[in-house]
């Protein structure tokens, strides 16, 4: 039992050390605007940055690092440019603030000590921002409609859901492509594994890894009104994958503006009238 506890403590210690190393490495990239001029100043003879190209390279490393962190720190797989831009600015603001603070606090004659302090402080600030973004995304996911959803579906994604029939009040489990998102539901096009070649209302959709069971291509509705699916009727917490790019262009170009009849119209009426 004692050995098991020691192993657990060793594992925690290794994880903590790994996080510390990652923080220092990431911090050194974010802190290049301070570290590089400081490193050049201790050379013999002392040197300094000169020319727009050198400044662009030094600051570019920091900005690109912040952008990469912004892209991969969120829980959502969907790329939203303004979210990435805002999070990049957040990483830069926190990182550079910590960088300047550490530079002012550490007055060592040795560059290695100054560099380690600046890199560590900048990396810790980036880690705090990373954890904050993860917490924020998790909190937003918990507030999303539907108890199973980790986040709301997005346009162009393939999901597994209870898709309503067009002429009845029943629904069946199907893959579907999200065409639009609304306040309380998503408008989808149903995917089927039945061969629909030669039909004008279906096109082949490549199986880009979202159906791991069959591994085969499917067919998706096209040129017909989408079906409204409440967010609570989506059966997974994450999308199966994304719709093939060429297929998605065809679906968008052929999508009518309205929703379907039957259960679809009843659902849409309930949503738009506030459940009256």
Short mmCIF file of N, CA and C in Angstrom, two decimals, residues 50-183:
data_model
loop_
_atom_site.label_atom_id
_atom_site.label_comp_id
_atom_site.label_asym_id
_atom_site.label_seq_id
_atom_site.Cartn_x
_atom_site.Cartn_y
_atom_site.Cartn_z
N UNK A 50 18.53 45.30 -34.81
CA UNK A 50 18.57 46.42 -35.75
C UNK A 50 17.75 46.05 -36.98
N UNK A 51 17.00 46.98 -37.44
CA UNK A 51 16.21 46.75 -38.64
C UNK A 51 14.85 46.17 -38.33
N UNK A 52 13.90 46.49 -39.21
CA UNK A 52 12.52 46.03 -39.00
C UNK A 52 12.42 44.51 -39.07
N UNK A 53 13.25 43.89 -39.89
CA UNK A 53 13.18 42.44 -40.04
C UNK A 53 13.49 41.70 -38.76
N UNK A 54 14.50 42.14 -38.02
CA UNK A 54 14.86 41.47 -36.78
C UNK A 54 13.78 41.67 -35.71
N UNK A 55 13.27 42.90 -35.62
CA UNK A 55 12.18 43.14 -34.66
C UNK A 55 10.94 42.33 -35.03
N UNK A 56 10.65 42.25 -36.32
CA UNK A 56 9.49 41.48 -36.77
C UNK A 56 9.66 40.01 -36.42
N UNK A 57 10.87 39.48 -36.58
CA UNK A 57 11.11 38.07 -36.27
C UNK A 57 10.95 37.80 -34.78
N UNK A 58 11.51 38.68 -33.94
CA UNK A 58 11.46 38.48 -32.49
C UNK A 58 10.03 38.57 -31.98
N UNK A 59 9.32 39.62 -32.38
CA UNK A 59 7.94 39.76 -31.93
C UNK A 59 7.03 38.75 -32.62
N UNK A 60 7.38 38.36 -33.84
CA UNK A 60 6.57 37.37 -34.54
C UNK A 60 6.56 36.02 -33.85
N UNK A 61 7.70 35.61 -33.29
CA UNK A 61 7.76 34.35 -32.54
C UNK A 61 6.77 34.38 -31.39
N UNK A 62 6.73 35.51 -30.69
CA UNK A 62 5.83 35.63 -29.54
C UNK A 62 4.37 35.60 -29.97
N UNK A 63 4.05 36.34 -31.03
CA UNK A 63 2.66 36.41 -31.50
C UNK A 63 2.20 35.06 -32.04
N UNK A 64 3.03 34.40 -32.82
CA UNK A 64 2.66 33.09 -33.37
C UNK A 64 2.47 32.07 -32.25
N UNK A 65 3.33 32.11 -31.24
CA UNK A 65 3.16 31.20 -30.10
C UNK A 65 1.83 31.43 -29.41
N UNK A 66 1.49 32.70 -29.20
CA UNK A 66 0.21 33.01 -28.56
C UNK A 66 -0.97 32.55 -29.41
N UNK A 67 -0.85 32.70 -30.73
CA UNK A 67 -1.93 32.27 -31.62
C UNK A 67 -2.10 30.75 -31.59
N UNK A 68 -1.00 30.01 -31.58
CA UNK A 68 -1.08 28.55 -31.51
C UNK A 68 -1.72 28.12 -30.20
N UNK A 69 -1.33 28.76 -29.10
CA UNK A 69 -1.95 28.45 -27.81
C UNK A 69 -3.45 28.74 -27.85
N UNK A 70 -3.83 29.85 -28.48
CA UNK A 70 -5.24 30.22 -28.55
C UNK A 70 -6.05 29.21 -29.34
N UNK A 71 -5.48 28.68 -30.41
CA UNK A 71 -6.20 27.71 -31.25
C UNK A 71 -6.43 26.40 -30.52
N UNK A 72 -5.40 25.93 -29.80
CA UNK A 72 -5.46 24.58 -29.23
C UNK A 72 -5.87 24.55 -27.76
N UNK A 73 -6.12 25.70 -27.15
CA UNK A 73 -6.46 25.68 -25.72
C UNK A 73 -7.95 25.48 -25.48
N UNK A 74 -8.81 25.80 -26.44
CA UNK A 74 -10.24 25.68 -26.24
C UNK A 74 -10.73 24.26 -26.38
N UNK A 75 -11.92 24.00 -25.84
CA UNK A 75 -12.54 22.68 -25.94
C UNK A 75 -13.24 22.48 -27.29
N UNK A 76 -13.67 23.57 -27.89
CA UNK A 76 -14.41 23.45 -29.14
C UNK A 76 -13.48 23.16 -30.30
N UNK A 77 -13.92 22.28 -31.23
CA UNK A 77 -13.15 22.00 -32.43
C UNK A 77 -13.43 23.01 -33.53
N UNK A 78 -14.41 23.84 -33.33
CA UNK A 78 -14.79 24.79 -34.36
C UNK A 78 -13.86 26.00 -34.32
N UNK A 79 -13.36 26.42 -35.49
CA UNK A 79 -12.48 27.57 -35.58
C UNK A 79 -13.32 28.82 -35.78
N UNK A 80 -13.27 29.73 -34.82
CA UNK A 80 -13.94 31.02 -34.91
C UNK A 80 -12.86 32.09 -34.83
N UNK A 81 -12.68 32.85 -35.89
CA UNK A 81 -11.50 33.72 -35.99
C UNK A 81 -11.46 34.77 -34.90
N UNK A 82 -12.63 35.36 -34.57
CA UNK A 82 -12.59 36.43 -33.58
C UNK A 82 -12.34 35.89 -32.18
N UNK A 83 -12.75 34.64 -31.90
CA UNK A 83 -12.42 34.02 -30.61
C UNK A 83 -10.91 33.77 -30.52
N UNK A 84 -10.34 33.25 -31.59
CA UNK A 84 -8.89 33.00 -31.61
C UNK A 84 -8.13 34.31 -31.47
N UNK A 85 -8.60 35.36 -32.15
CA UNK A 85 -7.94 36.66 -32.07
C UNK A 85 -7.99 37.21 -30.65
N UNK A 86 -9.16 37.11 -30.01
CA UNK A 86 -9.28 37.59 -28.64
C UNK A 86 -8.42 36.81 -27.66
N UNK A 87 -8.38 35.50 -27.84
CA UNK A 87 -7.56 34.68 -26.93
C UNK A 87 -6.08 34.88 -27.18
N UNK A 88 -5.71 35.14 -28.43
CA UNK A 88 -4.31 35.47 -28.71
C UNK A 88 -3.91 36.74 -27.98
N UNK A 89 -4.77 37.76 -28.04
CA UNK A 89 -4.49 39.00 -27.32
C UNK A 89 -4.43 38.76 -25.81
N UNK A 90 -5.26 37.86 -25.31
CA UNK A 90 -5.25 37.55 -23.88
C UNK A 90 -3.93 36.90 -23.48
N UNK A 91 -3.47 35.95 -24.28
CA UNK A 91 -2.17 35.31 -24.00
C UNK A 91 -1.04 36.33 -24.05
N UNK A 92 -1.06 37.20 -25.05
CA UNK A 92 0.00 38.20 -25.17
C UNK A 92 -0.04 39.18 -24.01
N UNK A 93 -1.24 39.64 -23.65
CA UNK A 93 -1.35 40.60 -22.56
C UNK A 93 -0.85 40.03 -21.24
N UNK A 94 -1.32 38.82 -20.91
CA UNK A 94 -0.90 38.20 -19.65
C UNK A 94 0.58 37.84 -19.68
N UNK A 95 1.03 37.28 -20.81
CA UNK A 95 2.43 36.87 -20.91
C UNK A 95 3.40 38.03 -20.85
N UNK A 96 3.11 39.08 -21.61
CA UNK A 96 4.02 40.23 -21.63
C UNK A 96 3.98 40.98 -20.31
N UNK A 97 2.83 41.02 -19.64
CA UNK A 97 2.78 41.66 -18.32
C UNK A 97 3.67 40.91 -17.33
N UNK A 98 3.57 39.58 -17.33
CA UNK A 98 4.43 38.78 -16.45
C UNK A 98 5.89 38.92 -16.85
N UNK A 99 6.14 39.00 -18.15
CA UNK A 99 7.51 39.15 -18.66
C UNK A 99 8.15 40.45 -18.15
N UNK A 100 7.43 41.55 -18.27
CA UNK A 100 7.97 42.84 -17.82
C UNK A 100 8.10 42.89 -16.31
N UNK A 101 7.15 42.28 -15.60
CA UNK A 101 7.23 42.24 -14.14
C UNK A 101 8.46 41.47 -13.69
N UNK A 102 8.69 40.29 -14.28
CA UNK A 102 9.84 39.47 -13.89
C UNK A 102 11.15 40.17 -14.24
N UNK A 103 11.18 40.85 -15.38
CA UNK A 103 12.40 41.57 -15.77
C UNK A 103 12.75 42.65 -14.75
N UNK A 104 11.71 43.32 -14.23
CA UNK A 104 11.96 44.38 -13.25
C UNK A 104 12.34 43.83 -11.88
N UNK A 105 11.89 42.62 -11.57
CA UNK A 105 12.13 42.06 -10.24
C UNK A 105 13.50 41.38 -10.12
N UNK A 106 13.98 40.79 -11.18
CA UNK A 106 15.22 40.00 -11.12
C UNK A 106 16.39 40.87 -11.59
N UNK A 107 17.33 41.10 -10.69
CA UNK A 107 18.49 41.95 -10.99
C UNK A 107 19.77 41.14 -10.82
N UNK A 108 19.85 40.04 -11.54
CA UNK A 108 21.02 39.18 -11.45
C UNK A 108 22.01 39.51 -12.57
N UNK A 109 23.32 39.42 -12.29
CA UNK A 109 24.31 39.67 -13.36
C UNK A 109 24.38 38.53 -14.37
N UNK A 110 23.74 37.42 -14.08
CA UNK A 110 23.82 36.25 -14.95
C UNK A 110 22.59 36.17 -15.85
N UNK A 111 22.85 36.08 -17.15
CA UNK A 111 21.73 36.06 -18.09
C UNK A 111 20.88 34.80 -17.92
N UNK A 112 21.50 33.66 -17.61
CA UNK A 112 20.74 32.42 -17.45
C UNK A 112 19.69 32.54 -16.37
N UNK A 113 20.06 33.17 -15.26
CA UNK A 113 19.10 33.33 -14.16
C UNK A 113 17.99 34.28 -14.57
N UNK A 114 18.36 35.39 -15.19
CA UNK A 114 17.33 36.34 -15.64
C UNK A 114 16.41 35.69 -16.67
N UNK A 115 17.00 34.96 -17.61
CA UNK A 115 16.19 34.32 -18.65
C UNK A 115 15.25 33.27 -18.08
N UNK A 116 15.74 32.48 -17.11
CA UNK A 116 14.89 31.46 -16.51
C UNK A 116 13.74 32.09 -15.74
N UNK A 117 14.02 33.18 -15.02
CA UNK A 117 12.97 33.84 -14.26
C UNK A 117 11.91 34.44 -15.18
N UNK A 118 12.36 35.11 -16.23
CA UNK A 118 11.41 35.72 -17.16
C UNK A 118 10.59 34.65 -17.88
N UNK A 119 11.26 33.59 -18.35
CA UNK A 119 10.56 32.51 -19.05
C UNK A 119 9.56 31.82 -18.13
N UNK A 120 9.98 31.54 -16.90
CA UNK A 120 9.08 30.87 -15.96
C UNK A 120 7.86 31.69 -15.64
N UNK A 121 8.06 32.99 -15.36
CA UNK A 121 6.92 33.85 -15.03
C UNK A 121 5.97 33.98 -16.22
N UNK A 122 6.52 34.14 -17.41
CA UNK A 122 5.68 34.25 -18.60
C UNK A 122 4.93 32.96 -18.87
N UNK A 123 5.60 31.83 -18.70
CA UNK A 123 4.95 30.54 -18.91
C UNK A 123 3.85 30.26 -17.90
N UNK A 124 4.07 30.64 -16.65
CA UNK A 124 3.03 30.45 -15.63
C UNK A 124 1.82 31.30 -15.97
N UNK A 125 2.04 32.53 -16.42
CA UNK A 125 0.92 33.39 -16.82
C UNK A 125 0.14 32.75 -17.97
N UNK A 126 0.86 32.18 -18.94
CA UNK A 126 0.19 31.51 -20.06
C UNK A 126 -0.59 30.29 -19.57
N UNK A 127 -0.05 29.57 -18.60
CA UNK A 127 -0.75 28.40 -18.06
C UNK A 127 -2.03 28.81 -17.36
N UNK A 128 -1.98 29.92 -16.62
CA UNK A 128 -3.19 30.42 -15.94
C UNK A 128 -4.25 30.80 -16.97
N UNK A 129 -3.83 31.46 -18.05
CA UNK A 129 -4.79 31.81 -19.10
C UNK A 129 -5.38 30.55 -19.73
N UNK A 130 -4.53 29.56 -19.98
CA UNK A 130 -4.99 28.29 -20.55
C UNK A 130 -6.05 27.64 -19.67
N UNK A 131 -5.79 27.56 -18.38
CA UNK A 131 -6.76 26.95 -17.47
C UNK A 131 -8.04 27.78 -17.41
N UNK A 132 -7.91 29.10 -17.47
CA UNK A 132 -9.10 29.95 -17.46
C UNK A 132 -9.96 29.74 -18.69
N UNK A 133 -9.32 29.59 -19.85
CA UNK A 133 -10.08 29.34 -21.08
C UNK A 133 -10.78 27.99 -21.02
N UNK A 134 -10.09 26.98 -20.52
CA UNK A 134 -10.70 25.65 -20.40
C UNK A 134 -11.89 25.69 -19.45
N UNK A 135 -11.73 26.41 -18.34
CA UNK A 135 -12.84 26.52 -17.38
C UNK A 135 -14.02 27.25 -18.01
N UNK A 136 -13.75 28.32 -18.74
CA UNK A 136 -14.81 29.10 -19.38
C UNK A 136 -15.56 28.25 -20.41
N UNK A 137 -14.83 27.51 -21.23
CA UNK A 137 -15.48 26.66 -22.23
C UNK A 137 -16.33 25.57 -21.58
N UNK A 138 -15.83 25.00 -20.48
CA UNK A 138 -16.59 23.97 -19.78
C UNK A 138 -17.86 24.56 -19.17
N UNK A 139 -17.75 25.77 -18.62
CA UNK A 139 -18.93 26.41 -18.02
C UNK A 139 -19.97 26.72 -19.09
N UNK A 140 -19.54 27.18 -20.26
CA UNK A 140 -20.48 27.47 -21.35
C UNK A 140 -21.13 26.19 -21.86
N UNK A 141 -20.36 25.11 -21.90
CA UNK A 141 -20.91 23.84 -22.36
C UNK A 141 -21.99 23.35 -21.41
N UNK A 142 -21.79 23.54 -20.11
CA UNK A 142 -22.78 23.10 -19.13
C UNK A 142 -24.05 23.92 -19.21
N UNK A 143 -23.96 25.14 -19.74
CA UNK A 143 -25.15 25.98 -19.88
C UNK A 143 -25.86 25.76 -21.21
N UNK A 144 -25.27 24.96 -22.09
CA UNK A 144 -25.86 24.76 -23.42
C UNK A 144 -27.12 23.92 -23.32
N UNK A 145 -28.12 24.15 -24.20
CA UNK A 145 -29.33 23.35 -24.18
C UNK A 145 -29.02 21.88 -24.42
N UNK A 146 -29.79 21.01 -23.79
CA UNK A 146 -29.60 19.58 -23.99
C UNK A 146 -28.66 19.00 -22.97
N UNK A 147 -29.09 17.99 -22.23
CA UNK A 147 -28.28 17.46 -21.14
C UNK A 147 -27.07 16.71 -21.64
N UNK A 148 -27.10 16.20 -22.87
CA UNK A 148 -25.98 15.40 -23.36
C UNK A 148 -24.93 16.24 -24.07
N UNK A 149 -25.27 17.47 -24.42
CA UNK A 149 -24.37 18.24 -25.26
C UNK A 149 -23.19 18.78 -24.49
N UNK A 150 -21.98 18.57 -25.02
CA UNK A 150 -20.82 19.26 -24.49
C UNK A 150 -20.79 20.69 -25.00
N UNK A 151 -21.29 20.92 -26.19
CA UNK A 151 -21.46 22.25 -26.76
C UNK A 151 -22.52 22.16 -27.85
N UNK A 152 -22.98 23.30 -28.30
CA UNK A 152 -24.01 23.30 -29.32
C UNK A 152 -23.42 22.92 -30.68
N UNK A 153 -24.21 22.25 -31.50
CA UNK A 153 -23.74 21.90 -32.84
C UNK A 153 -23.43 23.15 -33.65
N UNK A 154 -22.58 23.00 -34.63
CA UNK A 154 -22.20 24.10 -35.51
C UNK A 154 -22.46 23.71 -36.96
N UNK A 155 -22.62 24.71 -37.79
CA UNK A 155 -22.90 24.49 -39.21
C UNK A 155 -21.79 23.67 -39.85
N UNK A 156 -22.20 22.72 -40.70
CA UNK A 156 -21.23 21.93 -41.43
C UNK A 156 -20.70 20.72 -40.67
N UNK A 157 -21.24 20.46 -39.48
CA UNK A 157 -20.79 19.31 -38.70
C UNK A 157 -21.75 18.13 -38.87
N UNK A 158 -21.22 16.93 -38.73
CA UNK A 158 -22.02 15.71 -38.78
C UNK A 158 -22.25 15.24 -37.35
N UNK A 159 -23.53 15.07 -36.99
CA UNK A 159 -23.90 14.65 -35.64
C UNK A 159 -24.79 13.41 -35.71
N UNK A 160 -24.89 12.72 -34.58
CA UNK A 160 -25.85 11.64 -34.42
C UNK A 160 -27.01 12.18 -33.60
N UNK A 161 -28.23 12.08 -34.13
CA UNK A 161 -29.37 12.69 -33.46
C UNK A 161 -30.64 11.90 -33.76
N UNK A 162 -31.69 12.22 -32.99
CA UNK A 162 -33.03 11.70 -33.28
C UNK A 162 -33.66 12.63 -34.31
N UNK A 163 -33.62 12.22 -35.57
CA UNK A 163 -34.07 13.06 -36.67
C UNK A 163 -35.54 12.75 -36.95
N UNK A 164 -36.40 13.77 -37.01
CA UNK A 164 -37.83 13.52 -37.22
C UNK A 164 -38.15 13.09 -38.65
N UNK A 165 -39.18 12.23 -38.76
CA UNK A 165 -39.70 11.91 -40.09
C UNK A 165 -40.41 13.15 -40.64
N UNK A 166 -40.56 13.19 -41.94
CA UNK A 166 -41.17 14.37 -42.55
C UNK A 166 -42.69 14.38 -42.43
N UNK A 167 -43.31 13.22 -42.41
CA UNK A 167 -44.77 13.18 -42.45
C UNK A 167 -45.38 12.53 -41.22
N UNK A 168 -44.65 12.48 -40.13
CA UNK A 168 -45.22 11.91 -38.91
C UNK A 168 -44.59 12.58 -37.70
N UNK A 169 -45.10 12.23 -36.52
CA UNK A 169 -44.59 12.81 -35.28
C UNK A 169 -43.48 11.99 -34.66
N UNK A 170 -42.99 11.00 -35.35
CA UNK A 170 -41.95 10.14 -34.80
C UNK A 170 -40.58 10.57 -35.30
N UNK A 171 -39.55 10.02 -34.66
CA UNK A 171 -38.17 10.31 -35.04
C UNK A 171 -37.35 9.04 -34.95
N UNK A 172 -36.24 9.00 -35.64
CA UNK A 172 -35.35 7.84 -35.63
C UNK A 172 -33.91 8.33 -35.55
N UNK A 173 -33.06 7.44 -35.05
CA UNK A 173 -31.65 7.78 -34.91
C UNK A 173 -30.97 7.78 -36.28
N UNK A 174 -30.36 8.90 -36.61
CA UNK A 174 -29.67 9.04 -37.90
C UNK A 174 -28.47 9.96 -37.73
N UNK A 175 -27.50 9.77 -38.61
CA UNK A 175 -26.50 10.82 -38.78
C UNK A 175 -27.15 11.96 -39.54
N UNK A 176 -26.67 13.17 -39.33
CA UNK A 176 -27.23 14.32 -40.01
C UNK A 176 -26.16 15.41 -40.14
N UNK A 177 -26.37 16.28 -41.11
CA UNK A 177 -25.50 17.44 -41.30
C UNK A 177 -26.23 18.67 -40.78
N UNK A 178 -25.59 19.44 -39.92
CA UNK A 178 -26.20 20.65 -39.38
C UNK A 178 -26.10 21.74 -40.44
N UNK A 179 -27.26 22.23 -40.87
CA UNK A 179 -27.31 23.26 -41.91
C UNK A 179 -27.35 24.65 -41.30
N UNK A 180 -28.17 24.81 -40.24
CA UNK A 180 -28.27 26.09 -39.54
C UNK A 180 -28.49 25.82 -38.06
N UNK A 181 -28.18 26.81 -37.22
CA UNK A 181 -28.47 26.72 -35.79
C UNK A 181 -29.41 27.85 -35.40
N UNK A 182 -30.38 27.51 -34.54
CA UNK A 182 -31.36 28.48 -34.06
C UNK A 182 -31.29 28.55 -32.54
N UNK A 183 -32.20 29.31 -31.94
CA UNK A 183 -32.17 29.51 -30.49
C UNK A 183 -32.36 28.22 -29.72
#
